[in-house]
Every structure is written in C-alpha cells, then in structure tokens.
Coordinates of C-alpha atoms in Angstrom, one line a residue:
M1 CA 0.4 -0.6 0.2
R2 CA 0.9 3.5 -1.1
K3 CA 1.5 5.9 1.5
S4 CA -1.2 8.0 -0.7
D5 CA -3.1 5.1 -0.3
K6 CA -2.5 5.0 3.3
K7 CA -3.6 8.6 3.7
I8 CA -7.2 8.2 1.9
E9 CA -7.0 4.4 4.4
N10 CA -7.3 6.5 7.7
Q11 CA -9.9 9.3 6.4
I12 CA -12.4 7.2 5.2
R13 CA -11.8 4.9 8.9
D14 CA -12.2 8.1 10.8
V15 CA -15.1 9.4 8.3
L16 CA -16.9 6.2 8.4
T17 CA -16.1 5.6 12.7
E18 CA -18.0 9.3 12.6
V19 CA -20.3 8.3 11.1
C20 CA -21.7 5.5 12.7
E21 CA -21.2 6.8 16.1
D22 CA -22.8 9.4 15.4
T23 CA -26.0 7.9 12.9
L24 CA -26.6 4.8 12.4
K25 CA -26.0 3.7 15.8
G26 CA -29.4 4.9 16.0
Y27 CA -31.3 2.8 13.9
E28 CA -32.9 -0.4 15.3
G29 CA -30.7 -3.9 14.3
F30 CA -27.5 -1.7 13.0
L31 CA -24.1 -3.8 13.7
W32 CA -21.4 -1.5 11.7
V33 CA -20.2 0.1 8.3
T34 CA -17.5 -1.2 6.5
H35 CA -16.0 -0.5 2.9
T36 CA -14.6 -1.9 0.2
V37 CA -11.9 0.6 -2.1
K38 CA -10.0 0.8 -5.1
Y39 CA -7.2 3.2 -4.9
S40 CA -5.9 3.8 -7.9
S41 CA -9.6 5.1 -9.1
F42 CA -10.8 6.5 -5.6
P43 CA -13.2 8.1 -5.5
Q44 CA -15.8 6.1 -7.7
S45 CA -14.5 2.8 -6.8
L46 CA -15.7 3.1 -3.1
K47 CA -18.4 0.8 -1.3
I48 CA -19.6 1.5 1.5
I49 CA -21.9 -0.7 3.6
C50 CA -24.4 -0.6 5.8
V51 CA -24.9 -4.3 8.2
F52 CA -28.1 -4.8 9.6
E53 CA -29.0 -7.5 12.2
T54 CA -31.1 -9.4 10.6
D55 CA -33.5 -8.6 6.9
Q56 CA -36.3 -7.3 9.0
D57 CA -33.8 -4.5 10.6
R58 CA -32.8 -3.6 7.4
E59 CA -36.0 -3.7 5.5
N60 CA -37.9 -1.3 8.0
F61 CA -34.6 0.5 7.4
L62 CA -35.7 0.7 4.4
M63 CA -39.2 1.1 4.4
E64 CA -38.9 4.7 6.9
E65 CA -36.6 5.8 4.0
N66 CA -33.6 6.5 6.9
Q67 CA -31.6 6.1 4.2
L68 CA -31.5 9.9 2.6
H69 CA -30.6 10.4 6.3
V70 CA -27.5 8.5 5.7
S71 CA -26.4 9.7 2.8
A72 CA -26.6 13.4 3.8
T73 CA -25.1 12.4 6.7
I74 CA -22.4 10.4 4.9
Q75 CA -21.6 13.2 1.8
K76 CA -21.4 15.6 4.7
A77 CA -18.7 14.0 6.4
F78 CA -16.8 13.3 3.7
N79 CA -17.2 16.8 2.6
K80 CA -15.5 17.9 5.8
V81 CA -12.5 16.2 4.7
G82 CA -11.9 16.9 1.2
I83 CA -13.7 13.9 -0.4
Q84 CA -16.2 14.5 -3.0
L85 CA -19.3 11.6 -3.9
K86 CA -20.4 12.9 -7.2
N87 CA -24.0 10.5 -6.1
V88 CA -23.2 9.2 -2.6
D89 CA -26.3 7.2 -3.1
K90 CA -24.5 4.9 -5.6
H91 CA -22.0 3.9 -2.9
I92 CA -23.5 3.1 0.0
S93 CA -25.4 -0.5 0.0
Y94 CA -27.6 -2.4 3.1
D95 CA -26.3 -5.6 3.5
T96 CA -27.1 -7.8 6.9
Q97 CA -25.1 -9.8 9.3
K98 CA -25.9 -13.3 8.4
N99 CA -24.8 -12.4 4.3
R100 CA -21.5 -11.2 5.3
E101 CA -20.3 -14.1 6.8

C-alpha cells in the first residue's frame, strides 16, 4: 500500500467511524459499517456497506426511508475532509450480518 493510499484509507475509516457512532447507532438492528475501495480509482470505487442484524431490521430501515438521512450525513462527513462523492447513494449499500458471514 502506497503512502497516499494509507492516507486515503485513514480518512475513510475516520469518516465512517464518526458516521457510525453519531448517526447509525440510532437505528434499530444496525451493527456496523464497512467499506471496500480500489485506490487507483478512488473515490469512484468506494463502496460503503451498512450492516444490520437481520433482514427485517434492514427492511424496516429502508421502508422508513432512513437512507436519505444516512446518505446526507455520509456526504457531509466526506465533504468535511475534502472527499467529493458525486452521487453518494451509488456508493452505499445495506446488508445483513448473515449475508456477510
């Protein structure tokens, strides 16, 4: 990993940790957030995955359209550190712990 890649990784991790602790913890069944990234095509390659305990928890979250609030929060947090995501919704997905095992 190049030094510049490590810097990007640390920024992503810091932003997502903040979002997780400040925002996502308030949603029932939410467990954690993770990401994948290809540094050579960052930020387009960034994928953020919000993980819920059960399918029902994830469905309840999506039915209430909470993703709009989460997307805006993630966008704002990345903007604060100078990372621009053109369409943040394309970078975020919602999954369950069962599917991640």
